[in-house]
Amino acid sequence: AGRELDRWARRHGRTDTAGRAGALTAGLLAHPLLTGTGTLTGTAFRRRSCCLYYRVPGAGVCGDCCFPRPPGLRESESRQPESRPPGSQPPGSSRSPQAPRSS
């Protein structure tokens, strides 16, 4: 929320409001119950723990996710899970042995 407040304030020329939003965010994250729960870099906050939102069908990751992409996905795969029939394997995850190559 702090990042969004900062963006809004700067878009509207309200740098004083952006500064107050940043100070409020830093103050809240310095509270003993929140200390160590994530990293605040500028206006960006990244959690240290997982909320498991990525497990919801079609969800992706939350806004302050500790993962750069949903667990189990490679860099080249989409953030959105694809629709597959129940019990089917994702592409490239075949468990059957490959036939030997002929020379």
PDB file of C-alpha atoms in Angstrom:
ATOM      1  CA  ALA A   1       0.000   0.000   0.000  1.00  0.00           C
ATOM      2  CA  GLY A   2       2.890   2.358   0.739  1.00  0.00           C
ATOM      3  CA  ARG A   3       4.214   2.014  -2.805  1.00  0.00           C
ATOM      4  CA  GLU A   4       0.787   2.780  -4.290  1.00  0.00           C
ATOM      5  CA  LEU A   5       0.361   5.838  -2.054  1.00  0.00           C
ATOM      6  CA  ASP A   6       3.814   7.023  -3.114  1.00  0.00           C
ATOM      7  CA  ARG A   7       2.987   6.583  -6.808  1.00  0.00           C
ATOM      8  CA  TRP A   8      -0.335   8.390  -6.486  1.00  0.00           C
ATOM      9  CA  ALA A   9       1.188  11.275  -4.547  1.00  0.00           C
ATOM     10  CA  ARG A  10       4.063  11.742  -6.999  1.00  0.00           C
ATOM     11  CA  ARG A  11       1.713  11.583 -10.012  1.00  0.00           C
ATOM     12  CA  HIS A  12      -0.309  14.396  -8.455  1.00  0.00           C
ATOM     13  CA  GLY A  13       2.715  16.510  -7.466  1.00  0.00           C
ATOM     14  CA  ARG A  14       2.193  15.826  -3.761  1.00  0.00           C
ATOM     15  CA  THR A  15       5.754  14.978  -2.735  1.00  0.00           C
ATOM     16  CA  ASP A  16       4.949  15.899   0.886  1.00  0.00           C
ATOM     17  CA  THR A  17       2.257  13.199   0.918  1.00  0.00           C
ATOM     18  CA  ALA A  18       4.670  10.712  -0.672  1.00  0.00           C
ATOM     19  CA  GLY A  19       7.174  11.451   2.104  1.00  0.00           C
ATOM     20  CA  ARG A  20       4.550  10.981   4.826  1.00  0.00           C
ATOM     21  CA  ALA A  21       3.385   7.704   3.245  1.00  0.00           C
ATOM     22  CA  GLY A  22       6.985   6.452   3.214  1.00  0.00           C
ATOM     23  CA  ALA A  23       7.519   7.451   6.841  1.00  0.00           C
ATOM     24  CA  LEU A  24       4.246   5.783   7.879  1.00  0.00           C
ATOM     25  CA  THR A  25       5.166   2.580   6.025  1.00  0.00           C
ATOM     26  CA  ALA A  26       8.640   2.464   7.595  1.00  0.00           C
ATOM     27  CA  GLY A  27       7.163   3.194  11.031  1.00  0.00           C
ATOM     28  CA  LEU A  28       4.591   0.417  10.761  1.00  0.00           C
ATOM     29  CA  LEU A  29       7.194  -2.098   9.612  1.00  0.00           C
ATOM     30  CA  ALA A  30       9.440  -1.094  12.533  1.00  0.00           C
ATOM     31  CA  HIS A  31       6.724  -2.137  15.031  1.00  0.00           C
ATOM     32  CA  PRO A  32       7.877  -5.126  17.145  1.00  0.00           C
ATOM     33  CA  LEU A  33       5.140  -7.368  15.692  1.00  0.00           C
ATOM     34  CA  LEU A  34       6.263  -6.618  12.121  1.00  0.00           C
ATOM     35  CA  THR A  35      10.032  -6.265  12.524  1.00  0.00           C
ATOM     36  CA  GLY A  36      11.817  -8.850  10.388  1.00  0.00           C
ATOM     37  CA  THR A  37       8.735  -9.829   8.357  1.00  0.00           C
ATOM     38  CA  GLY A  38      10.191  -8.430   5.149  1.00  0.00           C
ATOM     39  CA  THR A  39      12.536  -6.026   3.458  1.00  0.00           C
ATOM     40  CA  LEU A  40      11.627  -2.431   2.622  1.00  0.00           C
ATOM     41  CA  THR A  41      13.714  -1.028  -0.239  1.00  0.00           C
ATOM     42  CA  GLY A  42      12.583   2.476  -1.107  1.00  0.00           C
ATOM     43  CA  THR A  43       8.835   2.020  -1.492  1.00  0.00           C
ATOM     44  CA  ALA A  44       9.013  -1.694  -2.375  1.00  0.00           C
ATOM     45  CA  PHE A  45       8.307  -4.270   0.346  1.00  0.00           C
ATOM     46  CA  ARG A  46       9.086  -7.967  -0.040  1.00  0.00           C
ATOM     47  CA  ARG A  47       7.748 -10.483   2.488  1.00  0.00           C
ATOM     48  CA  ARG A  48      10.016 -13.093   4.096  1.00  0.00           C
ATOM     49  CA  SER A  49       7.222 -15.646   4.459  1.00  0.00           C
ATOM     50  CA  CYS A  50       4.711 -17.123   2.040  1.00  0.00           C
ATOM     51  CA  CYS A  51       0.962 -16.447   2.224  1.00  0.00           C
ATOM     52  CA  LEU A  52       0.349 -19.444  -0.119  1.00  0.00           C
ATOM     53  CA  TYR A  53      -1.842 -17.314  -2.436  1.00  0.00           C
ATOM     54  CA  TYR A  54      -0.045 -18.854  -5.439  1.00  0.00           C
ATOM     55  CA  ARG A  55      -1.826 -22.148  -4.669  1.00  0.00           C
ATOM     56  CA  VAL A  56      -5.252 -20.671  -5.466  1.00  0.00           C
ATOM     57  CA  PRO A  57      -6.235 -21.747  -9.014  1.00  0.00           C
ATOM     58  CA  GLY A  58      -5.310 -18.990 -11.469  1.00  0.00           C
ATOM     59  CA  ALA A  59      -3.827 -16.764  -8.751  1.00  0.00           C
ATOM     60  CA  GLY A  60      -0.154 -16.107  -9.545  1.00  0.00           C
ATOM     61  CA  VAL A  61       1.666 -14.422  -6.653  1.00  0.00           C
ATOM     62  CA  CYS A  62       0.641 -11.719  -4.162  1.00  0.00           C
ATOM     63  CA  GLY A  63       1.873  -8.136  -4.482  1.00  0.00           C
ATOM     64  CA  ASP A  64       4.647  -8.474  -1.890  1.00  0.00           C
ATOM     65  CA  CYS A  65       5.485 -12.106  -2.618  1.00  0.00           C
ATOM     66  CA  CYS A  66       8.731 -13.600  -1.381  1.00  0.00           C
ATOM     67  CA  PHE A  67       8.970 -15.559  -4.674  1.00  0.00           C
ATOM     68  CA  PRO A  68       9.818 -13.857  -7.991  1.00  0.00           C
ATOM     69  CA  ARG A  69       7.339 -16.283  -9.666  1.00  0.00           C
ATOM     70  CA  PRO A  70       5.051 -19.052  -8.361  1.00  0.00           C
ATOM     71  CA  PRO A  71       7.041 -22.033  -7.051  1.00  0.00           C
ATOM     72  CA  GLY A  72       7.424 -24.804  -9.607  1.00  0.00           C
ATOM     73  CA  LEU A  73       7.447 -22.500 -12.639  1.00  0.00           C
ATOM     74  CA  ARG A  74      10.532 -21.921 -14.742  1.00  0.00           C
ATOM     75  CA  GLU A  75      11.514 -18.416 -15.833  1.00  0.00           C
ATOM     76  CA  SER A  76      10.104 -19.033 -19.331  1.00  0.00           C
ATOM     77  CA  GLU A  77       6.679 -20.162 -18.106  1.00  0.00           C
ATOM     78  CA  SER A  78       3.703 -17.889 -17.581  1.00  0.00           C
ATOM     79  CA  ARG A  79       2.703 -16.580 -14.153  1.00  0.00           C
ATOM     80  CA  GLN A  80      -0.813 -17.875 -14.771  1.00  0.00           C
ATOM     81  CA  PRO A  81      -1.274 -21.637 -14.488  1.00  0.00           C
ATOM     82  CA  GLU A  82      -2.545 -23.258 -17.671  1.00  0.00           C
ATOM     83  CA  SER A  83      -5.675 -25.361 -17.725  1.00  0.00           C
ATOM     84  CA  ARG A  84      -4.966 -29.108 -17.908  1.00  0.00           C
ATOM     85  CA  PRO A  85      -7.219 -32.114 -17.415  1.00  0.00           C
ATOM     86  CA  PRO A  86      -7.000 -33.594 -13.887  1.00  0.00           C
ATOM     87  CA  GLY A  87      -4.095 -36.018 -13.528  1.00  0.00           C
ATOM     88  CA  SER A  88      -2.269 -34.858 -16.663  1.00  0.00           C
ATOM     89  CA  GLN A  89       1.406 -33.913 -16.587  1.00  0.00           C
ATOM     90  CA  PRO A  90       2.596 -30.387 -17.395  1.00  0.00           C
ATOM     91  CA  PRO A  91       4.541 -30.029 -20.674  1.00  0.00           C
ATOM     92  CA  GLY A  92       8.120 -31.251 -20.419  1.00  0.00           C
ATOM     93  CA  SER A  93       7.528 -33.283 -17.251  1.00  0.00           C
ATOM     94  CA  SER A  94       7.033 -36.693 -18.836  1.00  0.00           C
ATOM     95  CA  ARG A  95       8.238 -39.439 -16.521  1.00  0.00           C
ATOM     96  CA  SER A  96       8.665 -42.062 -19.237  1.00  0.00           C
ATOM     97  CA  PRO A  97      12.253 -42.847 -20.266  1.00  0.00           C
ATOM     98  CA  GLN A  98      13.439 -41.368 -23.541  1.00  0.00           C
ATOM     99  CA  ALA A  99      14.312 -43.652 -26.424  1.00  0.00           C
ATOM    100  CA  PRO A 100      18.043 -43.808 -27.178  1.00  0.00           C
ATOM    101  CA  ARG A 101      19.186 -41.697 -30.116  1.00  0.00           C
ATOM    102  CA  SER A 102      20.459 -43.481 -33.185  1.00  0.00           C
ATOM    103  CA  SER A 103      23.808 -42.369 -34.602  1.00  0.00           C
TER     104      SER A 103
END
